[in-house]
Amino acid sequence: MSATALNTPPSSRPIVVTHGGAGADARDRDGCAAAANAGMQSLRDGSGALQAAVAAVRVLEDDPRFNAGTGSVLRMDGVTVEMDAAVMDSQGRLGAVAGLRRVRHPVQVAAAVADTPHWLLCGEGALRFARHIGAGDHDPVTPQALRKHQSMLEKLRRGERLVHGEDNASFAQHWNYPTPLAVAPGQACDTVGAVVRDAGGHYAVAGSTGGCAPALLGRVGDTPIIGAGFYAGPAGAVAVTGIGEHIVRHLLAHTVHGWMADGMPLDDALRRALTLFDPAIDIGLIAVNASDSGACSNRDMPWAAAEGAQ
Ligand code: ASP
């Protein structure tokens, strides 16, 4: 898909839209469809928009084809996985985690943070909180992630430039892992996300990612940053995927929400978002508002929608 907005037909029925990351394999759409259906089932079971978004993202976190939860990319040391996740709804609920390790469903931990006095927990505090709410120890490293890591090392050995606008050497120069310098792997991103409109007209968004590689230890992208990787408000919900370092500079999710609040059609708002970026940068979005829903990316991006009865 290239700079294309794909909309579901206009409707105000409940809807769940999911994505598997800008630059991910579009053939993995079935995983997004399973997640959207899980979110829709959650709505049918009486959940609100936020719980439905979490239900959808949990399915994507369990699918090893996507870079979130199980299947997250390895960091540059080839061992560490650090995950980010967030949730928000149009009724003011907000929670996020950053740099979270060894948890199966980071999005569930993010949702639990929304019940604390805070909105974002990171690193060791996030992990201790996860254990406190009963999230057990889970190794998210998969054989696929290890293979991907190896193929990235190969790319680096071939001297490919790995991050748009960045010299590969800068990762070695700023190396902050406790282990000795490893060969920097190639670029791998992707995030999963869901946006929901429930029967009451409330909106919610949830997102989860293993982040980008190469990245220094402790790197956090846009996924757990309100207004950048996600936003839900009175005009709808928006989830963003792509290179976080660029997305945060445009506060992209909030910007798109603002355009919709000003009356711009959802389709136009998604297309306009892509024009803010150099085409070399992966960007993708999904959104829902009062009448529409859709997805847009300048790369292949698996996504799906499930719509309920009025
Ligand atoms: N936005 C994510 C990050 O920068 C990665 C992605 O969506 O592909 O961590």
PDB file of C-alpha atoms and ligand atoms in Angstrom:
ATOM      1  CA  MET A   1       0.000   0.000   0.000  1.00  0.00           C
ATOM      2  CA  SER A   2       1.433   3.365  -0.881  1.00  0.00           C
ATOM      3  CA  ALA A   3       0.044   6.623   0.498  1.00  0.00           C
ATOM      4  CA  THR A   4      -3.389   5.073   0.418  1.00  0.00           C
ATOM      5  CA  ALA A   5      -6.309   5.656   2.726  1.00  0.00           C
ATOM      6  CA  LEU A   6      -8.635   2.702   2.933  1.00  0.00           C
ATOM      7  CA  ASN A   7     -11.896   3.383   4.633  1.00  0.00           C
ATOM      8  CA  THR A   8     -14.632   1.162   5.863  1.00  0.00           C
ATOM      9  CA  PRO A   9     -18.091   2.423   4.738  1.00  0.00           C
ATOM     10  CA  PRO A  10     -19.400   5.438   6.722  1.00  0.00           C
ATOM     11  CA  SER A  11     -21.306   4.233   9.759  1.00  0.00           C
ATOM     12  CA  SER A  12     -21.886   5.051  13.398  1.00  0.00           C
ATOM     13  CA  ARG A  13     -22.146   1.427  14.448  1.00  0.00           C
ATOM     14  CA  PRO A  14     -19.624   0.033  16.924  1.00  0.00           C
ATOM     15  CA  ILE A  15     -16.339  -0.717  15.209  1.00  0.00           C
ATOM     16  CA  VAL A  16     -12.869  -2.021  16.019  1.00  0.00           C
ATOM     17  CA  VAL A  17      -9.964  -1.275  13.661  1.00  0.00           C
ATOM     18  CA  THR A  18      -6.562  -2.903  14.169  1.00  0.00           C
ATOM     19  CA  HIS A  19      -3.125  -2.698  12.553  1.00  0.00           C
ATOM     20  CA  GLY A  20       0.053  -4.775  12.601  1.00  0.00           C
ATOM     21  CA  GLY A  21       2.591  -2.026  11.906  1.00  0.00           C
ATOM     22  CA  ALA A  22       3.755   0.151   9.020  1.00  0.00           C
ATOM     23  CA  GLY A  23       6.246  -1.897   7.007  1.00  0.00           C
ATOM     24  CA  ALA A  24       4.946  -5.229   8.285  1.00  0.00           C
ATOM     25  CA  ASP A  25       3.840  -7.978   5.920  1.00  0.00           C
ATOM     26  CA  ALA A  26       0.400  -7.140   4.504  1.00  0.00           C
ATOM     27  CA  ARG A  27      -0.259 -10.898   4.180  1.00  0.00           C
ATOM     28  CA  ASP A  28      -0.516 -11.004   7.981  1.00  0.00           C
ATOM     29  CA  ARG A  29      -3.883  -9.293   7.746  1.00  0.00           C
ATOM     30  CA  ASP A  30      -5.576 -12.415   9.164  1.00  0.00           C
ATOM     31  CA  GLY A  31      -3.888 -11.692  12.502  1.00  0.00           C
ATOM     32  CA  CYS A  32      -5.343  -8.173  12.491  1.00  0.00           C
ATOM     33  CA  ALA A  33      -8.776  -9.571  11.602  1.00  0.00           C
ATOM     34  CA  ALA A  34      -8.617 -12.026  14.522  1.00  0.00           C
ATOM     35  CA  ALA A  35      -7.716  -9.140  16.823  1.00  0.00           C
ATOM     36  CA  ALA A  36     -10.527  -6.909  15.516  1.00  0.00           C
ATOM     37  CA  ASN A  37     -12.988  -9.763  16.014  1.00  0.00           C
ATOM     38  CA  ALA A  38     -11.758 -10.268  19.588  1.00  0.00           C
ATOM     39  CA  GLY A  39     -12.322  -6.559  20.253  1.00  0.00           C
ATOM     40  CA  MET A  40     -15.798  -6.744  18.749  1.00  0.00           C
ATOM     41  CA  GLN A  41     -16.627  -9.821  20.838  1.00  0.00           C
ATOM     42  CA  SER A  42     -15.527  -7.909  23.917  1.00  0.00           C
ATOM     43  CA  LEU A  43     -17.998  -5.117  23.010  1.00  0.00           C
ATOM     44  CA  ARG A  44     -20.758  -7.701  22.492  1.00  0.00           C
ATOM     45  CA  ASP A  45     -19.965  -9.114  25.928  1.00  0.00           C
ATOM     46  CA  GLY A  46     -20.703  -5.697  27.393  1.00  0.00           C
ATOM     47  CA  SER A  47     -17.244  -4.144  27.639  1.00  0.00           C
ATOM     48  CA  GLY A  48     -16.624  -0.505  26.900  1.00  0.00           C
ATOM     49  CA  ALA A  49     -14.357   0.854  24.175  1.00  0.00           C
ATOM     50  CA  LEU A  50     -11.139   0.748  26.213  1.00  0.00           C
ATOM     51  CA  GLN A  51     -11.508  -2.866  27.305  1.00  0.00           C
ATOM     52  CA  ALA A  52     -12.297  -3.808  23.703  1.00  0.00           C
ATOM     53  CA  ALA A  53      -9.157  -2.065  22.440  1.00  0.00           C
ATOM     54  CA  VAL A  54      -7.108  -3.955  25.050  1.00  0.00           C
ATOM     55  CA  ALA A  55      -8.748  -7.269  24.055  1.00  0.00           C
ATOM     56  CA  ALA A  56      -7.795  -6.622  20.422  1.00  0.00           C
ATOM     57  CA  VAL A  57      -4.186  -5.685  21.169  1.00  0.00           C
ATOM     58  CA  ARG A  58      -3.719  -8.716  23.457  1.00  0.00           C
ATOM     59  CA  VAL A  59      -4.401 -10.946  20.451  1.00  0.00           C
ATOM     60  CA  LEU A  60      -1.755  -9.115  18.418  1.00  0.00           C
ATOM     61  CA  GLU A  61       0.728  -9.329  21.308  1.00  0.00           C
ATOM     62  CA  ASP A  62       0.270 -13.115  21.307  1.00  0.00           C
ATOM     63  CA  ASP A  63       0.857 -13.385  17.541  1.00  0.00           C
ATOM     64  CA  PRO A  64       4.621 -13.887  17.010  1.00  0.00           C
ATOM     65  CA  ARG A  65       4.437 -12.368  13.527  1.00  0.00           C
ATOM     66  CA  PHE A  66       4.025  -8.901  15.034  1.00  0.00           C
ATOM     67  CA  ASN A  67       6.564  -6.772  16.884  1.00  0.00           C
ATOM     68  CA  ALA A  68       4.691  -6.521  20.188  1.00  0.00           C
ATOM     69  CA  GLY A  69       4.592  -8.782  23.229  1.00  0.00           C
ATOM     70  CA  THR A  70       5.694 -12.262  22.081  1.00  0.00           C
ATOM     71  CA  GLY A  71       7.695 -11.666  18.901  1.00  0.00           C
ATOM     72  CA  SER A  72       9.084  -8.269  19.894  1.00  0.00           C
ATOM     73  CA  VAL A  73      12.379  -7.284  18.262  1.00  0.00           C
ATOM     74  CA  LEU A  74      15.619  -7.863  20.109  1.00  0.00           C
ATOM     75  CA  ARG A  75      17.661  -4.895  21.171  1.00  0.00           C
ATOM     76  CA  MET A  76      21.190  -4.412  19.875  1.00  0.00           C
ATOM     77  CA  ASP A  77      22.752  -6.796  22.382  1.00  0.00           C
ATOM     78  CA  GLY A  78      20.733  -9.634  20.828  1.00  0.00           C
ATOM     79  CA  VAL A  79      19.244 -10.549  24.211  1.00  0.00           C
ATOM     80  CA  THR A  80      17.175  -7.728  25.658  1.00  0.00           C
ATOM     81  CA  VAL A  81      13.546  -6.996  24.780  1.00  0.00           C
ATOM     82  CA  GLU A  82      12.038  -3.712  25.966  1.00  0.00           C
ATOM     83  CA  MET A  83       8.362  -3.115  25.243  1.00  0.00           C
ATOM     84  CA  ASP A  84       6.111  -0.046  25.279  1.00  0.00           C
ATOM     85  CA  ALA A  85       2.303   0.083  25.409  1.00  0.00           C
ATOM     86  CA  ALA A  86      -0.490   2.556  26.032  1.00  0.00           C
ATOM     87  CA  VAL A  87      -4.250   2.922  26.344  1.00  0.00           C
ATOM     88  CA  MET A  88      -6.549   5.956  26.308  1.00  0.00           C
ATOM     89  CA  ASP A  89     -10.254   6.631  25.940  1.00  0.00           C
ATOM     90  CA  SER A  90     -12.430   9.649  25.295  1.00  0.00           C
ATOM     91  CA  GLN A  91     -13.673   9.583  28.883  1.00  0.00           C
ATOM     92  CA  GLY A  92     -10.273  10.444  30.327  1.00  0.00           C
ATOM     93  CA  ARG A  93      -8.734   7.065  31.099  1.00  0.00           C
ATOM     94  CA  LEU A  94      -5.022   6.997  30.301  1.00  0.00           C
ATOM     95  CA  GLY A  95      -2.208   4.545  31.063  1.00  0.00           C
ATOM     96  CA  ALA A  96       1.155   3.596  29.568  1.00  0.00           C
ATOM     97  CA  VAL A  97       4.334   1.600  30.159  1.00  0.00           C
ATOM     98  CA  ALA A  98       7.791   2.054  28.643  1.00  0.00           C
ATOM     99  CA  GLY A  99      10.870  -0.168  28.626  1.00  0.00           C
ATOM    100  CA  LEU A 100       8.908  -3.056  30.142  1.00  0.00           C
ATOM    101  CA  ARG A 101      10.602  -6.492  30.122  1.00  0.00           C
ATOM    102  CA  ARG A 102       9.442 -10.106  30.510  1.00  0.00           C
ATOM    103  CA  VAL A 103       5.686  -9.634  30.398  1.00  0.00           C
ATOM    104  CA  ARG A 104       3.251 -11.366  28.048  1.00  0.00           C
ATOM    105  CA  HIS A 105       0.742  -8.532  27.649  1.00  0.00           C
ATOM    106  CA  PRO A 106       2.249  -5.057  28.082  1.00  0.00           C
ATOM    107  CA  VAL A 107      -1.076  -3.503  27.026  1.00  0.00           C
ATOM    108  CA  GLN A 108      -2.754  -5.082  30.056  1.00  0.00           C
ATOM    109  CA  VAL A 109      -0.165  -3.507  32.322  1.00  0.00           C
ATOM    110  CA  ALA A 110      -0.702  -0.133  30.593  1.00  0.00           C
ATOM    111  CA  ALA A 111      -4.447  -0.470  31.239  1.00  0.00           C
ATOM    112  CA  ALA A 112      -3.745  -1.181  34.905  1.00  0.00           C
ATOM    113  CA  VAL A 113      -1.560   1.943  35.160  1.00  0.00           C
ATOM    114  CA  ALA A 114      -4.707   3.918  34.287  1.00  0.00           C
ATOM    115  CA  ASP A 115      -6.060   2.885  37.721  1.00  0.00           C
ATOM    116  CA  THR A 116      -3.047   4.330  39.576  1.00  0.00           C
ATOM    117  CA  PRO A 117      -2.372   7.999  40.404  1.00  0.00           C
ATOM    118  CA  HIS A 118       0.003   8.065  37.370  1.00  0.00           C
ATOM    119  CA  TRP A 119      -0.238   7.712  33.606  1.00  0.00           C
ATOM    120  CA  LEU A 120       3.182   6.271  32.668  1.00  0.00           C
ATOM    121  CA  LEU A 121       5.488   3.798  34.422  1.00  0.00           C
ATOM    122  CA  CYS A 122       8.861   2.781  32.999  1.00  0.00           C
ATOM    123  CA  GLY A 123      11.678   0.265  33.435  1.00  0.00           C
ATOM    124  CA  GLU A 124      12.061  -1.494  36.768  1.00  0.00           C
ATOM    125  CA  GLY A 125       9.083   0.294  38.309  1.00  0.00           C
ATOM    126  CA  ALA A 126       6.855  -0.848  35.447  1.00  0.00           C
ATOM    127  CA  LEU A 127       8.078  -4.434  35.835  1.00  0.00           C
ATOM    128  CA  ARG A 128       7.549  -4.446  39.597  1.00  0.00           C
ATOM    129  CA  PHE A 129       4.071  -2.996  39.047  1.00  0.00           C
ATOM    130  CA  ALA A 130       3.331  -5.708  36.450  1.00  0.00           C
ATOM    131  CA  ARG A 131       4.231  -8.427  38.958  1.00  0.00           C
ATOM    132  CA  HIS A 132       2.154  -6.643  41.613  1.00  0.00           C
ATOM    133  CA  ILE A 133      -0.977  -6.905  39.415  1.00  0.00           C
ATOM    134  CA  GLY A 134      -0.269 -10.577  38.718  1.00  0.00           C
ATOM    135  CA  ALA A 135       1.448 -10.465  35.318  1.00  0.00           C
ATOM    136  CA  GLY A 136       3.805 -13.454  35.500  1.00  0.00           C
ATOM    137  CA  ASP A 137       7.306 -13.843  34.114  1.00  0.00           C
ATOM    138  CA  HIS A 138       7.247 -14.359  30.335  1.00  0.00           C
ATOM    139  CA  ASP A 139      10.094 -14.583  27.833  1.00  0.00           C
ATOM    140  CA  PRO A 140       8.896 -12.775  24.669  1.00  0.00           C
ATOM    141  CA  VAL A 141      11.867 -13.895  22.533  1.00  0.00           C
ATOM    142  CA  THR A 142      10.816 -16.091  19.602  1.00  0.00           C
ATOM    143  CA  PRO A 143      12.862 -18.076  17.058  1.00  0.00           C
ATOM    144  CA  GLN A 144      11.521 -15.668  14.396  1.00  0.00           C
ATOM    145  CA  ALA A 145      12.847 -12.666  16.327  1.00  0.00           C
ATOM    146  CA  LEU A 146      16.247 -14.343  16.658  1.00  0.00           C
ATOM    147  CA  ARG A 147      16.314 -15.070  12.915  1.00  0.00           C
ATOM    148  CA  LYS A 148      15.324 -11.476  12.141  1.00  0.00           C
ATOM    149  CA  HIS A 149      18.124 -10.274  14.383  1.00  0.00           C
ATOM    150  CA  GLN A 150      20.648 -12.435  12.558  1.00  0.00           C
ATOM    151  CA  SER A 151      19.521 -11.231   9.147  1.00  0.00           C
ATOM    152  CA  MET A 152      19.864  -7.654  10.342  1.00  0.00           C
ATOM    153  CA  LEU A 153      23.411  -8.351  11.444  1.00  0.00           C
ATOM    154  CA  GLU A 154      24.060  -9.622   7.936  1.00  0.00           C
ATOM    155  CA  LYS A 155      22.716  -6.417   6.424  1.00  0.00           C
ATOM    156  CA  LEU A 156      25.011  -4.416   8.624  1.00  0.00           C
ATOM    157  CA  ARG A 157      27.986  -6.497   7.624  1.00  0.00           C
ATOM    158  CA  ARG A 158      27.113  -5.699   4.024  1.00  0.00           C
ATOM    159  CA  GLY A 159      27.380  -2.030   4.981  1.00  0.00           C
ATOM    160  CA  GLU A 160      23.754  -1.073   4.416  1.00  0.00           C
ATOM    161  CA  ARG A 161      22.659   2.211   5.954  1.00  0.00           C
ATOM    162  CA  LEU A 162      20.112   1.152   8.515  1.00  0.00           C
ATOM    163  CA  VAL A 163      18.262   4.163   9.864  1.00  0.00           C
ATOM    164  CA  HIS A 164      17.103   7.062   7.717  1.00  0.00           C
ATOM    165  CA  GLY A 165      19.357  10.023   8.406  1.00  0.00           C
ATOM    166  CA  GLU A 166      21.532   8.155  10.926  1.00  0.00           C
ATOM    167  CA  ASP A 167      25.059   6.905  10.556  1.00  0.00           C
ATOM    168  CA  ASN A 168      25.301   3.281  11.785  1.00  0.00           C
ATOM    169  CA  ALA A 169      28.429   4.281  13.665  1.00  0.00           C
ATOM    170  CA  SER A 170      26.472   6.561  15.996  1.00  0.00           C
ATOM    171  CA  PHE A 171      25.012   3.517  17.767  1.00  0.00           C
ATOM    172  CA  ALA A 172      28.480   2.186  18.509  1.00  0.00           C
ATOM    173  CA  GLN A 173      29.620   5.642  19.573  1.00  0.00           C
ATOM    174  CA  HIS A 174      26.810   5.946  22.169  1.00  0.00           C
ATOM    175  CA  TRP A 175      26.716   2.258  23.176  1.00  0.00           C
ATOM    176  CA  ASN A 176      25.077   2.008  26.657  1.00  0.00           C
ATOM    177  CA  TYR A 177      24.505  -1.735  27.112  1.00  0.00           C
ATOM    178  CA  PRO A 178      26.126  -3.483  30.068  1.00  0.00           C
ATOM    179  CA  THR A 179      27.605  -6.016  27.630  1.00  0.00           C
ATOM    180  CA  PRO A 180      30.463  -5.279  25.219  1.00  0.00           C
ATOM    181  CA  LEU A 181      29.764  -3.578  21.910  1.00  0.00           C
ATOM    182  CA  ALA A 182      27.872  -5.828  19.499  1.00  0.00           C
ATOM    183  CA  VAL A 183      27.556  -5.312  15.779  1.00  0.00           C
ATOM    184  CA  ALA A 184      24.613  -2.979  15.270  1.00  0.00           C
ATOM    185  CA  PRO A 185      21.636  -4.724  13.722  1.00  0.00           C
ATOM    186  CA  GLY A 186      19.525  -3.327  10.907  1.00  0.00           C
ATOM    187  CA  GLN A 187      16.319  -1.424  11.137  1.00  0.00           C
ATOM    188  CA  ALA A 188      13.232  -3.235  12.329  1.00  0.00           C
ATOM    189  CA  CYS A 189      10.147  -1.556  13.683  1.00  0.00           C
ATOM    190  CA  ASP A 190       6.427  -2.226  13.804  1.00  0.00           C
ATOM    191  CA  THR A 191       3.828  -1.770  16.402  1.00  0.00           C
ATOM    192  CA  VAL A 192       0.345  -3.105  16.854  1.00  0.00           C
ATOM    193  CA  GLY A 193      -2.689  -1.004  17.644  1.00  0.00           C
ATOM    194  CA  ALA A 194      -6.451  -0.815  17.874  1.00  0.00           C
ATOM    195  CA  VAL A 195      -9.013   1.990  17.779  1.00  0.00           C
ATOM    196  CA  VAL A 196     -12.594   1.474  18.898  1.00  0.00           C
ATOM    197  CA  ARG A 197     -15.950   3.255  18.740  1.00  0.00           C
ATOM    198  CA  ASP A 198     -18.482   1.641  21.063  1.00  0.00           C
ATOM    199  CA  ALA A 199     -22.280   1.674  20.956  1.00  0.00           C
ATOM    200  CA  GLY A 200     -22.355   4.666  23.302  1.00  0.00           C
ATOM    201  CA  GLY A 201     -20.223   6.716  20.891  1.00  0.00           C
ATOM    202  CA  HIS A 202     -17.143   6.558  23.136  1.00  0.00           C
ATOM    203  CA  TYR A 203     -13.689   6.132  21.619  1.00  0.00           C
ATOM    204  CA  ALA A 204     -10.585   4.266  22.756  1.00  0.00           C
ATOM    205  CA  VAL A 205      -7.119   3.453  21.490  1.00  0.00           C
ATOM    206  CA  ALA A 206      -4.510   0.887  22.553  1.00  0.00           C
ATOM    207  CA  GLY A 207      -1.021   0.245  21.202  1.00  0.00           C
ATOM    208  CA  SER A 208       1.930  -2.028  21.924  1.00  0.00           C
ATOM    209  CA  THR A 209       5.437  -2.426  20.490  1.00  0.00           C
ATOM    210  CA  GLY A 210       8.833  -3.989  20.902  1.00  0.00           C
ATOM    211  CA  GLY A 211      10.227  -0.704  19.562  1.00  0.00           C
ATOM    212  CA  CYS A 212      12.779  -0.150  16.823  1.00  0.00           C
ATOM    213  CA  ALA A 213      16.204  -1.633  16.102  1.00  0.00           C
ATOM    214  CA  PRO A 214      18.903  -0.496  16.140  1.00  0.00           C
ATOM    215  CA  ALA A 215      18.289   1.398  19.345  1.00  0.00           C
ATOM    216  CA  LEU A 216      20.264   2.266  22.421  1.00  0.00           C
ATOM    217  CA  LEU A 217      19.218   0.623  25.697  1.00  0.00           C
ATOM    218  CA  GLY A 218      16.266   2.484  27.193  1.00  0.00           C
ATOM    219  CA  ARG A 219      15.131   3.962  23.886  1.00  0.00           C
ATOM    220  CA  VAL A 220      11.437   4.877  23.929  1.00  0.00           C
ATOM    221  CA  GLY A 221       9.564   5.761  20.735  1.00  0.00           C
ATOM    222  CA  ASP A 222       6.141   7.288  20.189  1.00  0.00           C
ATOM    223  CA  THR A 223       3.969   4.308  21.167  1.00  0.00           C
ATOM    224  CA  PRO A 224       3.631   5.130  24.902  1.00  0.00           C
ATOM    225  CA  ILE A 225       3.682   8.912  24.409  1.00  0.00           C
ATOM    226  CA  ILE A 226       0.286  10.596  24.573  1.00  0.00           C
ATOM    227  CA  GLY A 227      -0.524  12.678  21.508  1.00  0.00           C
ATOM    228  CA  ALA A 228       2.344  11.153  19.514  1.00  0.00           C
ATOM    229  CA  GLY A 229       1.614   7.438  19.089  1.00  0.00           C
ATOM    230  CA  PHE A 230      -1.955   7.509  20.337  1.00  0.00           C
ATOM    231  CA  TYR A 231      -4.815   9.832  21.193  1.00  0.00           C
ATOM    232  CA  ALA A 232      -8.527   9.508  21.970  1.00  0.00           C
ATOM    233  CA  GLY A 233     -10.830  12.460  22.508  1.00  0.00           C
ATOM    234  CA  PRO A 234     -14.260  13.806  21.656  1.00  0.00           C
ATOM    235  CA  ALA A 235     -13.569  13.734  17.895  1.00  0.00           C
ATOM    236  CA  GLY A 236     -12.347  10.123  17.709  1.00  0.00           C
ATOM    237  CA  ALA A 237      -9.336   7.889  18.295  1.00  0.00           C
ATOM    238  CA  VAL A 238      -6.032   7.638  16.421  1.00  0.00           C
ATOM    239  CA  ALA A 239      -3.189   5.081  16.597  1.00  0.00           C
ATOM    240  CA  VAL A 240       0.133   5.683  14.833  1.00  0.00           C
ATOM    241  CA  THR A 241       2.935   3.376  13.714  1.00  0.00           C
ATOM    242  CA  GLY A 242       6.319   4.119  12.140  1.00  0.00           C
ATOM    243  CA  ILE A 243       9.596   5.622  13.241  1.00  0.00           C
ATOM    244  CA  GLY A 244       8.921   7.067  16.672  1.00  0.00           C
ATOM    245  CA  GLU A 245      11.681   9.669  16.599  1.00  0.00           C
ATOM    246  CA  HIS A 246       9.895  11.368  13.688  1.00  0.00           C
ATOM    247  CA  ILE A 247       6.323  10.794  14.888  1.00  0.00           C
ATOM    248  CA  VAL A 248       6.875  12.511  18.243  1.00  0.00           C
ATOM    249  CA  ARG A 249       8.067  15.703  16.538  1.00  0.00           C
ATOM    250  CA  HIS A 250       4.625  16.104  14.957  1.00  0.00           C
ATOM    251  CA  LEU A 251       2.587  14.903  17.965  1.00  0.00           C
ATOM    252  CA  LEU A 252       0.932  13.036  15.151  1.00  0.00           C
ATOM    253  CA  ALA A 253      -2.029  11.330  16.833  1.00  0.00           C
ATOM    254  CA  HIS A 254      -3.128  14.549  18.543  1.00  0.00           C
ATOM    255  CA  THR A 255      -2.577  16.543  15.362  1.00  0.00           C
ATOM    256  CA  VAL A 256      -4.798  14.187  13.352  1.00  0.00           C
ATOM    257  CA  HIS A 257      -7.421  14.219  16.109  1.00  0.00           C
ATOM    258  CA  GLY A 258      -7.336  18.023  15.976  1.00  0.00           C
ATOM    259  CA  TRP A 259      -7.903  18.050  12.227  1.00  0.00           C
ATOM    260  CA  MET A 260     -10.923  15.777  12.656  1.00  0.00           C
ATOM    261  CA  ALA A 261     -12.222  17.987  15.489  1.00  0.00           C
ATOM    262  CA  ASP A 262     -12.013  20.927  13.068  1.00  0.00           C
ATOM    263  CA  GLY A 263     -14.242  19.028  10.631  1.00  0.00           C
ATOM    264  CA  MET A 264     -11.708  17.483   8.256  1.00  0.00           C
ATOM    265  CA  PRO A 265     -12.965  14.123   6.915  1.00  0.00           C
ATOM    266  CA  LEU A 266     -11.105  11.187   8.461  1.00  0.00           C
ATOM    267  CA  ASP A 267      -9.780  10.019   5.099  1.00  0.00           C
ATOM    268  CA  ASP A 268      -8.303  13.471   4.358  1.00  0.00           C
ATOM    269  CA  ALA A 269      -6.791  13.726   7.828  1.00  0.00           C
ATOM    270  CA  LEU A 270      -5.006  10.376   7.444  1.00  0.00           C
ATOM    271  CA  ARG A 271      -3.670  11.255   3.994  1.00  0.00           C
ATOM    272  CA  ARG A 272      -2.522  14.677   5.181  1.00  0.00           C
ATOM    273  CA  ALA A 273      -0.604  13.044   8.039  1.00  0.00           C
ATOM    274  CA  LEU A 274       1.608  11.222   5.547  1.00  0.00           C
ATOM    275  CA  THR A 275       2.519  14.468   3.785  1.00  0.00           C
ATOM    276  CA  LEU A 276       4.270  15.691   6.951  1.00  0.00           C
ATOM    277  CA  PHE A 277       7.052  13.111   6.505  1.00  0.00           C
ATOM    278  CA  ASP A 278       9.885  12.354   4.141  1.00  0.00           C
ATOM    279  CA  PRO A 279       8.690   9.314   2.110  1.00  0.00           C
ATOM    280  CA  ALA A 280      11.776   7.406   3.304  1.00  0.00           C
ATOM    281  CA  ILE A 281      10.228   7.288   6.798  1.00  0.00           C
ATOM    282  CA  ASP A 282       7.715   4.507   7.558  1.00  0.00           C
ATOM    283  CA  ILE A 283       4.406   5.959   8.742  1.00  0.00           C
ATOM    284  CA  GLY A 284       0.987   4.375   9.216  1.00  0.00           C
ATOM    285  CA  LEU A 285      -2.208   5.318  11.019  1.00  0.00           C
ATOM    286  CA  ILE A 286      -5.625   3.939  11.888  1.00  0.00           C
ATOM    287  CA  ALA A 287      -8.489   6.115  13.109  1.00  0.00           C
ATOM    288  CA  VAL A 288     -12.155   6.152  13.946  1.00  0.00           C
ATOM    289  CA  ASN A 289     -14.558   9.078  14.396  1.00  0.00           C
ATOM    290  CA  ALA A 290     -18.332   9.555  14.628  1.00  0.00           C
ATOM    291  CA  SER A 291     -19.068   8.396  11.093  1.00  0.00           C
ATOM    292  CA  ASP A 292     -15.927   6.874   9.597  1.00  0.00           C
ATOM    293  CA  SER A 293     -12.950   4.635  10.202  1.00  0.00           C
ATOM    294  CA  GLY A 294      -9.907   3.772   8.161  1.00  0.00           C
ATOM    295  CA  ALA A 295      -6.221   3.123   7.746  1.00  0.00           C
ATOM    296  CA  CYS A 296      -3.444   4.810   5.797  1.00  0.00           C
ATOM    297  CA  SER A 297       0.235   4.087   5.336  1.00  0.00           C
ATOM    298  CA  ASN A 298       3.136   4.867   3.043  1.00  0.00           C
ATOM    299  CA  ARG A 299       4.218   1.206   3.401  1.00  0.00           C
ATOM    300  CA  ASP A 300       2.551  -2.169   3.418  1.00  0.00           C
ATOM    301  CA  MET A 301       0.560  -2.325   6.628  1.00  0.00           C
ATOM    302  CA  PRO A 302      -1.687  -5.205   7.642  1.00  0.00           C
ATOM    303  CA  TRP A 303      -4.940  -3.932   9.126  1.00  0.00           C
ATOM    304  CA  ALA A 304      -8.546  -5.024   9.560  1.00  0.00           C
ATOM    305  CA  ALA A 305     -11.898  -3.816  10.822  1.00  0.00           C
ATOM    306  CA  ALA A 306     -14.806  -5.550  12.526  1.00  0.00           C
ATOM    307  CA  GLU A 307     -18.148  -3.788  12.697  1.00  0.00           C
ATOM    308  CA  GLY A 308     -21.063  -4.562  14.991  1.00  0.00           C
ATOM    309  CA  ALA A 309     -24.798  -4.203  14.705  1.00  0.00           C
ATOM    310  CA  GLN A 310     -26.430  -0.817  15.465  1.00  0.00           C
TER     311      GLN A 310
HETATM  312  N1  ASP B   1       6.462   3.519  16.460  1.00  0.00           N
HETATM  313  C1  ASP B   1       7.230   2.439  16.984  1.00  0.00           C
HETATM  314  C2  ASP B   1       8.448   2.984  17.675  1.00  0.00           C
HETATM  315  O1  ASP B   1       9.056   3.925  17.193  1.00  0.00           O
HETATM  316  C3  ASP B   1       7.649   1.459  15.951  1.00  0.00           C
HETATM  317  C4  ASP B   1       6.659   1.223  14.842  1.00  0.00           C
HETATM  318  O2  ASP B   1       5.515   1.627  14.918  1.00  0.00           O
HETATM  319  O3  ASP B   1       7.028   0.626  13.819  1.00  0.00           O
HETATM  320  O4  ASP B   1       8.839   2.432  18.673  1.00  0.00           O
END
